[in-house]
Amino acid sequence: MTEYLPPILAEYGDDLLDGFLVTIQLVGMSVAFGAIIGMGVAAARMSPRWWLKAFAWFYIGLFRGTPLLAQLFLIYYGLGQFSGLWRTLGLWNFLRDPFNCALLAFSLNTAAYQAEIFRGAILAVPEGQWEGARALGVGRRVAFMRVILPQAALLALRPFGNEIVLMIKGSAVASVVTVYDLLGETRLAYSDTFRFDVYFYAAALYLVLVETLRRLWDIFERRLTRHLDRERKEAVVDPAGQPVMS
Amino acid sequence: MNRMIIVAALALATVLPAAAQDKMQLRIGTEGAYPPFNYFDSAGNLVGFDIDIAKALCDEMNAECTFVTQDWDGIIPALLANKFDAIIASMSMTPARDEIVDFTDKYYNTPPAIAVPKDSSLADASPESMADIILGAQSSTTHANYAEKFFPDTELRRYGTPEEYKLDLQSGRIDAAIDDSTVLSTWVNSEDGACCKILEVLKNDPIIHGPGAGIAVREEDTELKEKFNTAIAAIRANGVYKQINDKHFDIDVYGD
């Protein structure tokens, strides 16, 4: 098999694939953790309690207003300065590992962006939807879950996808803390061989990843907008034998 | 538009015979993050053994030199892309690099070493004792290659600069670090490196390290390479090299 590959892939292909998996793992996990934290932060940001609001405002400002690289550096090398303290607190086993530190930095960073995406989407659902639900005697909680959230999800879908794509590319900074993701491995291979084409293969892998994500998002969007889809609806025949009006 | 004028002026400057027989202009590429060989002191000046040697060689060649700093893992591509004319940055003349660039004669040769925290339980630097520990090295260096070859059971972490593995050795994220023996001993003897000690000085591996550190030039610049060689021989002979050596080290780094 390897003899059919370009020589640089025969030699460094495994390393690039390892890096590719690290990228997927790092981005997948940090986006998931980021979504959980982000929902909390978005809720805090919209809370009537001033101190929750202030905290969320500060958090979002801090993580969106400073470079991811600086956050990663501070979390890895900065917290590393106090290793004695973390040892006594029992946190050193977690912070000692570079992957954990990268995961922590990326999760906290993407949570700030996601919080704003979620908040924006929820606020963008027209006020009338709340009023309509109330007029029908639906409680706030149910109204949020069944009326507001499905509409907000549709609004948040594309920005959320964008955020993941940005994280995929932003995660390339992980190699400064010795976590060699796809781009990190590429740079290593390049500095061993001085052959530019290795960047081409890395770019191809990134494209595959982003394109896969884009197609997945198309599917999600079709699913979330199925109530708006004219053609599909007309195909559905109602029990009385008449096409359903849309 | 401005750029056009500059390009035109440059073209003219090269076509016209060097009127006043100006000094040869040379741009020297170096890393600037590798104490004690090339680094920025607290005042922001580029200093170190490599820098002093470069200045001495430039004087010897009657050249006017400017320094350009460049991250280590991109330093050879930058030379090839004509960002500077020579690399004087403690670069080991490895066979792999020799295929891409041309090297002068060596200007020093020191062995690698392993540094560990003072309370380390490691007895020696044999591959058996080093197994199952975490070893730090600067990426894309002979030391990282050495670790891969001789310590196959050791987890290797690759750092962009020596500064970073030093931080992690201090905090205890890594158990040992591998680098040039002079680099590590300078560090452990400084206040900064008080955490750590030299575990063992290793032997150079001819395949990995080559014949020592040399100056890299583009393959077509044979004339420049010869000039450097003559200049290295000259400062070796006239005592300038020894002066610089003694200013920085209490051992002879030229090797035999």
PDB file of C-alpha atoms in Angstrom, chain A:
ATOM      1  CA  MET A   1       0.000   0.000   0.000  1.00  0.00           C
ATOM      2  CA  THR A   2       2.637   2.512   1.032  1.00  0.00           C
ATOM      3  CA  GLU A   3       4.540   2.197  -2.248  1.00  0.00           C
ATOM      4  CA  TYR A   4       1.664   3.881  -4.096  1.00  0.00           C
ATOM      5  CA  LEU A   5       1.749   6.911  -1.837  1.00  0.00           C
ATOM      6  CA  PRO A   6       3.853  10.011  -2.451  1.00  0.00           C
ATOM      7  CA  PRO A   7       7.099   9.475  -0.518  1.00  0.00           C
ATOM      8  CA  ILE A   8       6.331  12.162   2.029  1.00  0.00           C
ATOM      9  CA  LEU A   9       2.997  10.546   2.901  1.00  0.00           C
ATOM     10  CA  ALA A  10       4.576   7.113   3.073  1.00  0.00           C
ATOM     11  CA  GLU A  11       6.935   8.471   5.702  1.00  0.00           C
ATOM     12  CA  TYR A  12       4.789  11.009   7.536  1.00  0.00           C
ATOM     13  CA  GLY A  13       1.248   9.879   6.676  1.00  0.00           C
ATOM     14  CA  ASP A  14       0.809   8.108  10.015  1.00  0.00           C
ATOM     15  CA  ASP A  15       1.981  11.180  11.903  1.00  0.00           C
ATOM     16  CA  LEU A  16      -0.430  13.382   9.974  1.00  0.00           C
ATOM     17  CA  LEU A  17      -3.302  11.000  10.705  1.00  0.00           C
ATOM     18  CA  ASP A  18      -2.360  10.960  14.395  1.00  0.00           C
ATOM     19  CA  GLY A  19      -2.428  14.748  14.351  1.00  0.00           C
ATOM     20  CA  PHE A  20      -5.761  14.685  12.522  1.00  0.00           C
ATOM     21  CA  LEU A  21      -7.254  12.496  15.257  1.00  0.00           C
ATOM     22  CA  VAL A  22      -5.853  14.795  17.946  1.00  0.00           C
ATOM     23  CA  THR A  23      -7.497  17.753  16.187  1.00  0.00           C
ATOM     24  CA  ILE A  24     -10.864  15.965  16.003  1.00  0.00           C
ATOM     25  CA  GLN A  25     -10.653  14.832  19.608  1.00  0.00           C
ATOM     26  CA  LEU A  26      -9.606  18.222  20.907  1.00  0.00           C
ATOM     27  CA  VAL A  27     -12.205  20.174  18.934  1.00  0.00           C
ATOM     28  CA  GLY A  28     -14.999  17.627  19.489  1.00  0.00           C
ATOM     29  CA  MET A  29     -14.509  17.529  23.238  1.00  0.00           C
ATOM     30  CA  SER A  30     -13.948  21.238  23.724  1.00  0.00           C
ATOM     31  CA  VAL A  31     -17.000  22.176  21.628  1.00  0.00           C
ATOM     32  CA  ALA A  32     -19.123  19.759  23.677  1.00  0.00           C
ATOM     33  CA  PHE A  33     -17.836  21.015  27.044  1.00  0.00           C
ATOM     34  CA  GLY A  34     -18.008  24.548  25.677  1.00  0.00           C
ATOM     35  CA  ALA A  35     -21.697  24.065  24.799  1.00  0.00           C
ATOM     36  CA  ILE A  36     -22.492  23.000  28.358  1.00  0.00           C
ATOM     37  CA  ILE A  37     -20.574  25.892  29.913  1.00  0.00           C
ATOM     38  CA  GLY A  38     -21.857  28.232  27.214  1.00  0.00           C
ATOM     39  CA  MET A  39     -25.506  27.451  27.977  1.00  0.00           C
ATOM     40  CA  GLY A  40     -24.856  28.229  31.617  1.00  0.00           C
ATOM     41  CA  VAL A  41     -23.123  31.486  30.753  1.00  0.00           C
ATOM     42  CA  ALA A  42     -25.904  32.458  28.323  1.00  0.00           C
ATOM     43  CA  ALA A  43     -28.489  31.788  31.033  1.00  0.00           C
ATOM     44  CA  ALA A  44     -26.465  33.857  33.492  1.00  0.00           C
ATOM     45  CA  ARG A  45     -26.136  36.653  30.939  1.00  0.00           C
ATOM     46  CA  MET A  46     -29.952  36.817  30.586  1.00  0.00           C
ATOM     47  CA  SER A  47     -30.603  36.345  34.283  1.00  0.00           C
ATOM     48  CA  PRO A  48     -32.401  39.095  36.218  1.00  0.00           C
ATOM     49  CA  ARG A  49     -29.815  38.768  39.028  1.00  0.00           C
ATOM     50  CA  TRP A  50     -27.239  41.519  38.546  1.00  0.00           C
ATOM     51  CA  TRP A  51     -24.266  39.544  39.894  1.00  0.00           C
ATOM     52  CA  LEU A  52     -24.890  36.601  37.541  1.00  0.00           C
ATOM     53  CA  LYS A  53     -25.206  39.037  34.670  1.00  0.00           C
ATOM     54  CA  ALA A  54     -22.014  40.819  35.697  1.00  0.00           C
ATOM     55  CA  PHE A  55     -20.130  37.551  35.969  1.00  0.00           C
ATOM     56  CA  ALA A  56     -21.262  36.398  32.507  1.00  0.00           C
ATOM     57  CA  TRP A  57     -20.480  39.789  31.019  1.00  0.00           C
ATOM     58  CA  PHE A  58     -16.968  39.656  32.487  1.00  0.00           C
ATOM     59  CA  TYR A  59     -16.408  36.057  31.401  1.00  0.00           C
ATOM     60  CA  ILE A  60     -17.500  36.669  27.813  1.00  0.00           C
ATOM     61  CA  GLY A  61     -15.481  39.870  27.595  1.00  0.00           C
ATOM     62  CA  LEU A  62     -12.377  38.187  28.946  1.00  0.00           C
ATOM     63  CA  PHE A  63     -12.402  35.151  26.695  1.00  0.00           C
ATOM     64  CA  ARG A  64     -13.578  36.866  23.534  1.00  0.00           C
ATOM     65  CA  GLY A  65     -11.345  39.859  24.064  1.00  0.00           C
ATOM     66  CA  THR A  66      -8.005  38.074  24.396  1.00  0.00           C
ATOM     67  CA  PRO A  67      -6.197  35.764  21.959  1.00  0.00           C
ATOM     68  CA  LEU A  68      -6.712  32.022  22.351  1.00  0.00           C
ATOM     69  CA  LEU A  69      -2.939  31.596  22.221  1.00  0.00           C
ATOM     70  CA  ALA A  70      -2.503  33.850  25.248  1.00  0.00           C
ATOM     71  CA  GLN A  71      -5.217  31.961  27.164  1.00  0.00           C
ATOM     72  CA  LEU A  72      -3.573  28.638  26.359  1.00  0.00           C
ATOM     73  CA  PHE A  73      -0.148  29.934  27.379  1.00  0.00           C
ATOM     74  CA  LEU A  74      -1.459  31.330  30.653  1.00  0.00           C
ATOM     75  CA  ILE A  75      -3.345  28.166  31.519  1.00  0.00           C
ATOM     76  CA  TYR A  76      -0.439  25.878  30.661  1.00  0.00           C
ATOM     77  CA  TYR A  77       2.732  27.750  31.627  1.00  0.00           C
ATOM     78  CA  GLY A  78       1.076  30.262  33.948  1.00  0.00           C
ATOM     79  CA  LEU A  79      -0.720  27.727  36.132  1.00  0.00           C
ATOM     80  CA  GLY A  80       2.367  25.494  35.883  1.00  0.00           C
ATOM     81  CA  GLN A  81       4.274  28.067  37.946  1.00  0.00           C
ATOM     82  CA  PHE A  82       2.177  27.142  40.957  1.00  0.00           C
ATOM     83  CA  SER A  83       2.547  23.388  40.634  1.00  0.00           C
ATOM     84  CA  GLY A  84       3.106  23.063  44.395  1.00  0.00           C
ATOM     85  CA  LEU A  85      -0.296  24.570  45.113  1.00  0.00           C
ATOM     86  CA  TRP A  86      -2.051  22.318  42.575  1.00  0.00           C
ATOM     87  CA  ARG A  87      -0.285  19.298  44.063  1.00  0.00           C
ATOM     88  CA  THR A  88      -1.722  20.040  47.507  1.00  0.00           C
ATOM     89  CA  LEU A  89      -5.147  20.662  45.990  1.00  0.00           C
ATOM     90  CA  GLY A  90      -4.928  17.391  44.070  1.00  0.00           C
ATOM     91  CA  LEU A  91      -5.383  19.144  40.732  1.00  0.00           C
ATOM     92  CA  TRP A  92      -1.859  18.616  39.438  1.00  0.00           C
ATOM     93  CA  ASN A  93      -2.605  15.270  37.810  1.00  0.00           C
ATOM     94  CA  PHE A  94      -5.094  17.082  35.615  1.00  0.00           C
ATOM     95  CA  LEU A  95      -3.023  20.208  34.944  1.00  0.00           C
ATOM     96  CA  ARG A  96       0.205  18.309  34.423  1.00  0.00           C
ATOM     97  CA  ASP A  97      -1.081  16.848  31.184  1.00  0.00           C
ATOM     98  CA  PRO A  98      -0.753  19.161  28.167  1.00  0.00           C
ATOM     99  CA  PHE A  99      -3.846  17.739  26.444  1.00  0.00           C
ATOM    100  CA  ASN A 100      -6.004  18.524  29.491  1.00  0.00           C
ATOM    101  CA  CYS A 101      -4.675  22.082  29.592  1.00  0.00           C
ATOM    102  CA  ALA A 102      -5.409  22.572  25.895  1.00  0.00           C
ATOM    103  CA  LEU A 103      -8.879  21.087  26.385  1.00  0.00           C
ATOM    104  CA  LEU A 104      -9.540  23.423  29.330  1.00  0.00           C
ATOM    105  CA  ALA A 105      -8.371  26.517  27.452  1.00  0.00           C
ATOM    106  CA  PHE A 106     -10.318  25.667  24.295  1.00  0.00           C
ATOM    107  CA  SER A 107     -13.503  24.775  26.213  1.00  0.00           C
ATOM    108  CA  LEU A 108     -13.469  28.022  28.202  1.00  0.00           C
ATOM    109  CA  ASN A 109     -12.756  30.007  25.040  1.00  0.00           C
ATOM    110  CA  THR A 110     -15.431  28.483  22.836  1.00  0.00           C
ATOM    111  CA  ALA A 111     -17.943  28.641  25.720  1.00  0.00           C
ATOM    112  CA  ALA A 112     -17.751  32.437  25.629  1.00  0.00           C
ATOM    113  CA  TYR A 113     -18.487  32.539  21.891  1.00  0.00           C
ATOM    114  CA  GLN A 114     -21.198  29.913  22.164  1.00  0.00           C
ATOM    115  CA  ALA A 115     -22.859  31.778  25.034  1.00  0.00           C
ATOM    116  CA  GLU A 116     -23.251  34.794  22.779  1.00  0.00           C
ATOM    117  CA  ILE A 117     -24.563  32.642  19.930  1.00  0.00           C
ATOM    118  CA  PHE A 118     -27.178  31.027  22.194  1.00  0.00           C
ATOM    119  CA  ARG A 119     -28.202  34.320  23.758  1.00  0.00           C
ATOM    120  CA  GLY A 120     -28.462  36.026  20.384  1.00  0.00           C
ATOM    121  CA  ALA A 121     -30.600  33.214  18.981  1.00  0.00           C
ATOM    122  CA  ILE A 122     -32.978  33.191  21.956  1.00  0.00           C
ATOM    123  CA  LEU A 123     -33.406  36.961  21.901  1.00  0.00           C
ATOM    124  CA  ALA A 124     -33.976  36.893  18.134  1.00  0.00           C
ATOM    125  CA  VAL A 125     -37.155  34.855  18.497  1.00  0.00           C
ATOM    126  CA  PRO A 126     -39.922  37.471  18.255  1.00  0.00           C
ATOM    127  CA  GLU A 127     -41.499  38.577  21.533  1.00  0.00           C
ATOM    128  CA  GLY A 128     -44.894  37.673  20.052  1.00  0.00           C
ATOM    129  CA  GLN A 129     -44.035  34.007  20.332  1.00  0.00           C
ATOM    130  CA  TRP A 130     -43.824  34.360  24.116  1.00  0.00           C
ATOM    131  CA  GLU A 131     -47.033  36.358  24.161  1.00  0.00           C
ATOM    132  CA  GLY A 132     -48.825  33.854  21.968  1.00  0.00           C
ATOM    133  CA  ALA A 133     -47.790  31.014  24.245  1.00  0.00           C
ATOM    134  CA  ARG A 134     -48.969  32.936  27.288  1.00  0.00           C
ATOM    135  CA  ALA A 135     -52.291  33.759  25.639  1.00  0.00           C
ATOM    136  CA  LEU A 136     -52.808  30.020  25.120  1.00  0.00           C
ATOM    137  CA  GLY A 137     -52.145  29.440  28.792  1.00  0.00           C
ATOM    138  CA  VAL A 138     -48.769  27.776  28.268  1.00  0.00           C
ATOM    139  CA  GLY A 139     -46.362  28.173  31.199  1.00  0.00           C
ATOM    140  CA  ARG A 140     -43.031  29.942  30.737  1.00  0.00           C
ATOM    141  CA  ARG A 141     -40.982  26.807  31.102  1.00  0.00           C
ATOM    142  CA  VAL A 142     -42.963  24.808  28.551  1.00  0.00           C
ATOM    143  CA  ALA A 143     -43.154  27.820  26.258  1.00  0.00           C
ATOM    144  CA  PHE A 144     -39.371  28.087  26.337  1.00  0.00           C
ATOM    145  CA  MET A 145     -38.759  24.398  25.686  1.00  0.00           C
ATOM    146  CA  ARG A 146     -41.433  23.839  23.011  1.00  0.00           C
ATOM    147  CA  VAL A 147     -41.918  27.229  21.371  1.00  0.00           C
ATOM    148  CA  ILE A 148     -38.825  29.358  21.776  1.00  0.00           C
ATOM    149  CA  LEU A 149     -36.028  26.769  21.798  1.00  0.00           C
ATOM    150  CA  PRO A 150     -36.902  25.022  18.497  1.00  0.00           C
ATOM    151  CA  GLN A 151     -36.951  28.386  16.737  1.00  0.00           C
ATOM    152  CA  ALA A 152     -33.785  29.561  18.466  1.00  0.00           C
ATOM    153  CA  ALA A 153     -32.024  26.303  17.543  1.00  0.00           C
ATOM    154  CA  LEU A 154     -32.621  27.052  13.883  1.00  0.00           C
ATOM    155  CA  LEU A 155     -31.202  30.561  14.287  1.00  0.00           C
ATOM    156  CA  ALA A 156     -28.175  29.309  16.245  1.00  0.00           C
ATOM    157  CA  LEU A 157     -27.389  26.411  13.917  1.00  0.00           C
ATOM    158  CA  ARG A 158     -25.226  28.180  11.320  1.00  0.00           C
ATOM    159  CA  PRO A 159     -23.331  30.449  13.725  1.00  0.00           C
ATOM    160  CA  PHE A 160     -22.691  27.385  15.886  1.00  0.00           C
ATOM    161  CA  GLY A 161     -21.312  25.548  12.844  1.00  0.00           C
ATOM    162  CA  ASN A 162     -19.094  28.528  12.102  1.00  0.00           C
ATOM    163  CA  GLU A 163     -17.780  28.434  15.641  1.00  0.00           C
ATOM    164  CA  ILE A 164     -16.808  24.765  15.238  1.00  0.00           C
ATOM    165  CA  VAL A 165     -15.019  25.519  11.973  1.00  0.00           C
ATOM    166  CA  LEU A 166     -13.165  28.362  13.663  1.00  0.00           C
ATOM    167  CA  MET A 167     -12.188  26.027  16.508  1.00  0.00           C
ATOM    168  CA  ILE A 168     -10.902  23.423  14.033  1.00  0.00           C
ATOM    169  CA  LYS A 169      -8.553  25.972  12.578  1.00  0.00           C
ATOM    170  CA  GLY A 170      -7.848  27.744  15.872  1.00  0.00           C
ATOM    171  CA  SER A 171      -6.841  24.492  17.526  1.00  0.00           C
ATOM    172  CA  ALA A 172      -3.587  24.645  15.569  1.00  0.00           C
ATOM    173  CA  VAL A 173      -2.125  26.706  18.408  1.00  0.00           C
ATOM    174  CA  ALA A 174      -2.165  23.577  20.603  1.00  0.00           C
ATOM    175  CA  SER A 175       1.350  22.678  19.500  1.00  0.00           C
ATOM    176  CA  VAL A 176       2.818  25.477  21.640  1.00  0.00           C
ATOM    177  CA  VAL A 177       1.993  23.323  24.652  1.00  0.00           C
ATOM    178  CA  THR A 178       3.424  20.175  23.029  1.00  0.00           C
ATOM    179  CA  VAL A 179       0.041  18.851  21.867  1.00  0.00           C
ATOM    180  CA  TYR A 180       0.749  18.008  18.251  1.00  0.00           C
ATOM    181  CA  ASP A 181      -2.451  18.375  16.278  1.00  0.00           C
ATOM    182  CA  LEU A 182      -2.670  18.147  12.489  1.00  0.00           C
ATOM    183  CA  LEU A 183      -0.857  21.401  11.825  1.00  0.00           C
ATOM    184  CA  GLY A 184       1.733  20.684  14.512  1.00  0.00           C
ATOM    185  CA  GLU A 185       2.596  17.330  12.948  1.00  0.00           C
ATOM    186  CA  THR A 186       2.702  19.007   9.564  1.00  0.00           C
ATOM    187  CA  ARG A 187       5.211  21.553  10.805  1.00  0.00           C
ATOM    188  CA  LEU A 188       7.350  18.786  12.277  1.00  0.00           C
ATOM    189  CA  ALA A 189       7.296  16.861   9.000  1.00  0.00           C
ATOM    190  CA  TYR A 190       8.084  20.039   7.118  1.00  0.00           C
ATOM    191  CA  SER A 191      11.036  20.965   9.289  1.00  0.00           C
ATOM    192  CA  ASP A 192      12.407  17.434   8.866  1.00  0.00           C
ATOM    193  CA  THR A 193      12.068  17.372   5.102  1.00  0.00           C
ATOM    194  CA  PHE A 194      11.723  21.022   3.992  1.00  0.00           C
ATOM    195  CA  ARG A 195       9.050  19.923   1.523  1.00  0.00           C
ATOM    196  CA  PHE A 196       6.153  22.317   1.133  1.00  0.00           C
ATOM    197  CA  ASP A 197       3.783  19.679  -0.232  1.00  0.00           C
ATOM    198  CA  VAL A 198       3.182  18.305   3.253  1.00  0.00           C
ATOM    199  CA  TYR A 199       1.172  21.482   3.937  1.00  0.00           C
ATOM    200  CA  PHE A 200      -0.921  20.641   0.906  1.00  0.00           C
ATOM    201  CA  TYR A 201      -1.894  17.265   2.367  1.00  0.00           C
ATOM    202  CA  ALA A 202      -2.673  18.868   5.716  1.00  0.00           C
ATOM    203  CA  ALA A 203      -4.863  21.453   3.988  1.00  0.00           C
ATOM    204  CA  ALA A 204      -6.684  18.633   2.190  1.00  0.00           C
ATOM    205  CA  LEU A 205      -7.403  16.926   5.519  1.00  0.00           C
ATOM    206  CA  TYR A 206      -8.741  20.182   7.004  1.00  0.00           C
ATOM    207  CA  LEU A 207     -10.946  20.639   3.931  1.00  0.00           C
ATOM    208  CA  VAL A 208     -12.337  17.131   4.279  1.00  0.00           C
ATOM    209  CA  LEU A 209     -13.155  17.807   7.916  1.00  0.00           C
ATOM    210  CA  VAL A 210     -14.830  21.152   7.294  1.00  0.00           C
ATOM    211  CA  GLU A 211     -16.747  19.897   4.256  1.00  0.00           C
ATOM    212  CA  THR A 212     -18.040  16.898   6.218  1.00  0.00           C
ATOM    213  CA  LEU A 213     -19.203  19.259   8.919  1.00  0.00           C
ATOM    214  CA  ARG A 214     -20.897  21.496   6.365  1.00  0.00           C
ATOM    215  CA  ARG A 215     -22.849  18.600   4.881  1.00  0.00           C
ATOM    216  CA  LEU A 216     -23.841  17.430   8.335  1.00  0.00           C
ATOM    217  CA  TRP A 217     -25.113  20.911   9.054  1.00  0.00           C
ATOM    218  CA  ASP A 218     -27.188  20.861   5.851  1.00  0.00           C
ATOM    219  CA  ILE A 219     -28.862  17.706   7.147  1.00  0.00           C
ATOM    220  CA  PHE A 220     -29.496  19.283  10.558  1.00  0.00           C
ATOM    221  CA  GLU A 221     -30.934  22.353   8.907  1.00  0.00           C
ATOM    222  CA  ARG A 222     -33.311  20.316   6.741  1.00  0.00           C
ATOM    223  CA  ARG A 223     -34.431  18.495   9.842  1.00  0.00           C
ATOM    224  CA  LEU A 224     -35.011  21.685  11.835  1.00  0.00           C
ATOM    225  CA  THR A 225     -36.849  23.410   8.972  1.00  0.00           C
ATOM    226  CA  ARG A 226     -39.011  20.481   7.918  1.00  0.00           C
ATOM    227  CA  HIS A 227     -42.157  22.424   8.910  1.00  0.00           C
ATOM    228  CA  LEU A 228     -41.187  25.100   6.377  1.00  0.00           C
ATOM    229  CA  ASP A 229     -40.478  22.735   3.497  1.00  0.00           C
ATOM    230  CA  ARG A 230     -43.200  23.274   0.857  1.00  0.00           C
ATOM    231  CA  GLU A 231     -42.441  20.344  -1.443  1.00  0.00           C
ATOM    232  CA  ARG A 232     -42.224  17.772   1.266  1.00  0.00           C
ATOM    233  CA  LYS A 233     -45.402  18.963   2.851  1.00  0.00           C
ATOM    234  CA  GLU A 234     -47.346  18.843  -0.368  1.00  0.00           C
ATOM    235  CA  ALA A 235     -46.267  15.265  -0.844  1.00  0.00           C
ATOM    236  CA  VAL A 236     -47.847  14.340   2.450  1.00  0.00           C
ATOM    237  CA  VAL A 237     -51.473  13.493   1.871  1.00  0.00           C
ATOM    238  CA  ASP A 238     -53.823  14.142   4.736  1.00  0.00           C
ATOM    239  CA  PRO A 239     -56.283  11.514   5.883  1.00  0.00           C
ATOM    240  CA  ALA A 240     -59.128  13.198   4.019  1.00  0.00           C
ATOM    241  CA  GLY A 241     -57.306  12.623   0.746  1.00  0.00           C
ATOM    242  CA  GLN A 242     -56.530  16.308   0.178  1.00  0.00           C
ATOM    243  CA  PRO A 243     -52.970  17.672   0.011  1.00  0.00           C
ATOM    244  CA  VAL A 244     -52.103  19.447   3.243  1.00  0.00           C
ATOM    245  CA  MET A 245     -52.274  23.190   2.797  1.00  0.00           C
ATOM    246  CA  SER A 246     -49.216  25.090   3.841  1.00  0.00           C
TER     247      SER A 246
END
